[in-house]
CSV table of C-alpha atoms in Angstrom, one decimal:
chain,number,residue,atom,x,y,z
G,145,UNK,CA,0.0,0.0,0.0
G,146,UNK,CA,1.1,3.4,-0.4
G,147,UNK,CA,0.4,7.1,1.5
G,148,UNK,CA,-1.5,9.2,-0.6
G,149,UNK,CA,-2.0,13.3,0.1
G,150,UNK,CA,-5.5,14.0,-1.2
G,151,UNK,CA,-6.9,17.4,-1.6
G,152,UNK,CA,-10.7,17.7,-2.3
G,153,UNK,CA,-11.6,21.3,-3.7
G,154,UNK,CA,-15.6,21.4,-4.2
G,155,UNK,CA,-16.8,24.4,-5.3
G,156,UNK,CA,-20.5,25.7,-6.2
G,157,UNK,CA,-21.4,25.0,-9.5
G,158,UNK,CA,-21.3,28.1,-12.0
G,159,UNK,CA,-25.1,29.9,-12.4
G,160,UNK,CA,-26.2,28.2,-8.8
G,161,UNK,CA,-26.8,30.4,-6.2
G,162,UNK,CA,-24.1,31.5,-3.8
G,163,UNK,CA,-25.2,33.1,-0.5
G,164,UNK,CA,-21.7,32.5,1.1
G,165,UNK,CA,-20.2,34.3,-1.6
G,166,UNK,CA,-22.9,37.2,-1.5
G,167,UNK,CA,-22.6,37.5,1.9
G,168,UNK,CA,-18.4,37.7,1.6
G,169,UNK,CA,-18.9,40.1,-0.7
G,170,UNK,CA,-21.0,42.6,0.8
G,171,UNK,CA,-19.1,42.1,4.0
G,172,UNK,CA,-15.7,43.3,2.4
G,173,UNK,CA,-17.6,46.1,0.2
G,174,UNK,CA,-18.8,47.3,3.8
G,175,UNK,CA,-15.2,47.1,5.1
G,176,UNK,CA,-14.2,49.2,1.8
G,177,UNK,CA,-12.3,46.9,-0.1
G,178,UNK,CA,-13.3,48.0,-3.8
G,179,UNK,CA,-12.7,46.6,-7.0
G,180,UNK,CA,-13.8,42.4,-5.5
G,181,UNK,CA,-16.2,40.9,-7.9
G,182,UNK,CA,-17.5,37.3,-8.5
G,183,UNK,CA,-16.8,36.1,-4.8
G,184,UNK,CA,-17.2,32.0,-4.2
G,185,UNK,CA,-16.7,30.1,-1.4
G,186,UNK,CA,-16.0,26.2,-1.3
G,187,UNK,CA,-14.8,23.7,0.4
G,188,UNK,CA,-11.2,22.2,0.7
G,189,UNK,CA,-10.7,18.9,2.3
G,190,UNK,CA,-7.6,17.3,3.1
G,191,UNK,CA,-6.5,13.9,4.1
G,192,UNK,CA,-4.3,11.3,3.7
G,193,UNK,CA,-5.0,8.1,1.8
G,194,UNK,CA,-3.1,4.4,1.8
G,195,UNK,CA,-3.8,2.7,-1.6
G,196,UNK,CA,-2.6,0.4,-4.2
G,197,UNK,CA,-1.7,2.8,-6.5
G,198,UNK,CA,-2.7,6.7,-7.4
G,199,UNK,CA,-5.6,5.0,-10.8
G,200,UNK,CA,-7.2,3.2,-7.4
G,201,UNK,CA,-6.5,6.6,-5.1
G,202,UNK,CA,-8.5,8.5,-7.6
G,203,UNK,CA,-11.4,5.9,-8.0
G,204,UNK,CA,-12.1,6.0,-4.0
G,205,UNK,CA,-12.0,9.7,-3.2
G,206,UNK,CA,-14.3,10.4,-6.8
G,207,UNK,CA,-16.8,7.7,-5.0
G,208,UNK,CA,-15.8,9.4,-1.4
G,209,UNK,CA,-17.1,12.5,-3.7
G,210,UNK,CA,-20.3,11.5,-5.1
G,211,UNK,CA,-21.2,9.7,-1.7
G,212,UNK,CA,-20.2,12.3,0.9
G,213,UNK,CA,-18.0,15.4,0.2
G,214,UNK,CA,-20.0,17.3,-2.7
G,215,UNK,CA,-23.7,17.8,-3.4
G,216,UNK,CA,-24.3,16.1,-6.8
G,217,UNK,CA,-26.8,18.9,-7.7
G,218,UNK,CA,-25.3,22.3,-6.9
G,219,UNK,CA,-21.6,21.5,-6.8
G,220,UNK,CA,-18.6,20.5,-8.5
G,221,UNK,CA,-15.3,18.8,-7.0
G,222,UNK,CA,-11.9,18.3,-7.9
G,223,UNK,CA,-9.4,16.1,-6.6
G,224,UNK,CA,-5.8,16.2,-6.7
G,225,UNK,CA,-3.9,13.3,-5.5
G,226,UNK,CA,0.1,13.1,-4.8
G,227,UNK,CA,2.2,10.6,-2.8
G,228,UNK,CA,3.0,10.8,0.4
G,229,UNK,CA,1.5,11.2,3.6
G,230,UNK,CA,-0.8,13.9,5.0
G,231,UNK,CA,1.2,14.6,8.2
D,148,UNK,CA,-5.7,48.4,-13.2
D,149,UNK,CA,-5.8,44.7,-14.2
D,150,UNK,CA,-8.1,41.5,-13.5
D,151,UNK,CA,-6.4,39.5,-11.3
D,152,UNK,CA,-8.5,35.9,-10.7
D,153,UNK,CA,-7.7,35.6,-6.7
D,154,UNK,CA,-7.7,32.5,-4.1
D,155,UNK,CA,-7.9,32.0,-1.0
D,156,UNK,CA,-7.4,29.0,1.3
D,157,UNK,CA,-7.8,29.1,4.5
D,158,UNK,CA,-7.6,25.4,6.5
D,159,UNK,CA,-7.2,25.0,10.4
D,160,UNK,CA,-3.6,25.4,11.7
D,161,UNK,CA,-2.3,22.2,12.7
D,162,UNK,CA,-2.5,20.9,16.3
D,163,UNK,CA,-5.8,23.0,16.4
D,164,UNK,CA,-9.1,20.6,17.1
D,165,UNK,CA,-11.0,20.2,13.5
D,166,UNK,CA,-14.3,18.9,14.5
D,167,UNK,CA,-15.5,19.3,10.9
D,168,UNK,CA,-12.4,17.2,9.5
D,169,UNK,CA,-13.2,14.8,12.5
D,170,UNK,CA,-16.8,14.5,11.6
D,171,UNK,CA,-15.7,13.9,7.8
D,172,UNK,CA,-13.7,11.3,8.7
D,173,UNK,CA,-15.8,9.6,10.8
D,174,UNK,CA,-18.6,9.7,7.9
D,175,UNK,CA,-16.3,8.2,5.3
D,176,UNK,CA,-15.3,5.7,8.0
D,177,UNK,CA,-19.2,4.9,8.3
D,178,UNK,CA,-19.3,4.5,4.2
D,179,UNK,CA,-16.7,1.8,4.7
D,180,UNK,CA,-13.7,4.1,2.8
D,181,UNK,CA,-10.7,2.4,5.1
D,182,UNK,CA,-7.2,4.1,4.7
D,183,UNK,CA,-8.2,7.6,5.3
D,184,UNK,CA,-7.0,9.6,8.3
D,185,UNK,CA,-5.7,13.5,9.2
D,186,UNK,CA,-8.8,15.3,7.5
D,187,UNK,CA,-8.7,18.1,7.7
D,188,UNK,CA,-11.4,20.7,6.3
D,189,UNK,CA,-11.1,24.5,5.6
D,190,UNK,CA,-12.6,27.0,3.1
D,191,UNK,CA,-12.1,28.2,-0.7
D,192,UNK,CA,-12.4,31.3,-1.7
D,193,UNK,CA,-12.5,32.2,-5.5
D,194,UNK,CA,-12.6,35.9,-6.5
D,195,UNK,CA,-12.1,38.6,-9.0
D,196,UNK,CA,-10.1,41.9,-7.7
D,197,UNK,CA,-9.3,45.1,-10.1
D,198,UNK,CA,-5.6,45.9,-8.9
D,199,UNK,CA,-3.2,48.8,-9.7
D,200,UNK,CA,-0.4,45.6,-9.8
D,201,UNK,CA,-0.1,42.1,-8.4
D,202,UNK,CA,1.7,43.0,-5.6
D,203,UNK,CA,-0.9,45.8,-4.6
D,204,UNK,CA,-3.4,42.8,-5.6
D,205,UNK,CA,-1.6,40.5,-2.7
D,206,UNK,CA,-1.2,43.1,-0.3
D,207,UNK,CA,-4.9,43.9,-0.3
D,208,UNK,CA,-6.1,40.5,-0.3
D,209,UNK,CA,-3.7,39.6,2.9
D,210,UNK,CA,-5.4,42.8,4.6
D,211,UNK,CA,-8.6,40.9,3.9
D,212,UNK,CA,-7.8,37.5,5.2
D,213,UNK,CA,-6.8,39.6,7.9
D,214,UNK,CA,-9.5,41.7,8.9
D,215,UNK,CA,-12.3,38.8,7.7
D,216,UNK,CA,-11.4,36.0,5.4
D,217,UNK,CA,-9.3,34.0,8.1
D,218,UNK,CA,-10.1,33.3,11.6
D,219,UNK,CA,-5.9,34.6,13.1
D,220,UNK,CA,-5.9,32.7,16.0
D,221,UNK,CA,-7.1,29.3,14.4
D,222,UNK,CA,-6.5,29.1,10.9
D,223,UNK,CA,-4.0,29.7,8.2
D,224,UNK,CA,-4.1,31.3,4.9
D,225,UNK,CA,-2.4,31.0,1.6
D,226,UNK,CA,-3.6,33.3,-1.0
D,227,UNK,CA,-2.5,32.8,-5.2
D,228,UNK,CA,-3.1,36.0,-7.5
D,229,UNK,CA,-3.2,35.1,-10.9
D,230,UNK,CA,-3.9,37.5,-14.4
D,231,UNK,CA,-7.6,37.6,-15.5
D,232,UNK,CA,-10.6,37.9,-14.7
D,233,UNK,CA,-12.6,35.4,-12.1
D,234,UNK,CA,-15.8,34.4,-14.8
């Protein structure tokens, strides 16, 4: 088996509604930071991973994905996997 | 000025309790996804900023990890400026 770093980056899919990312936005227009458009906010989620090898890596955390980490309907995910180990 | 396409991460500093990366971990665990372990889960913030230059761009958006973005006594923040805009 080997260590895996995985990094989950789930995001909310382009034209869905973003209150998080309103709600930043306003709050640094109201602390008079100008010139901030388009403001998202996601999710990042780390963790290590022991696998076989990275084709196997990649197969769990896409089902880890689907099953758990992002909301099929209103968000996308990436995932970036390297070797070694998350501490 | 110039489109810069900006992000933010912002994940828990190490040592610091994570309940959300516990309670992640505990629900894959539940899915029967073995192997996993140290998740860890922050936020990701996408953004477009107008700038005079990128390092006026970074400076700013430090100032607003600072003052909102980032919690400074529990998490940490990395921030990447990049040329463009953010749609």
């Amino acid at each position: 088996m080997t260590d895996y770093r995985i990094e989950v980056r789930v995001t909310p899919r382009r034209g869905i509604l973003d209150p998080q990312g309103k709600a930043v936005g306003g709050a640094l227009a109201s602390l008079g930071f100008s010139g901030v458009d388009e403001v998202h906010v996601g999710r990042l989620i780390v963790f290590g991973l022991q696998a076989g090898n990275e084709a196997e890596a990649r197969e769990r955390v896409d089902a880890m994905c689907r099953q758990l980490l992002a909301n099929p309907v209103t968000e996308d995910f990436a995932v970036t996997v390297a070797a070694g180990s998350a501490s």
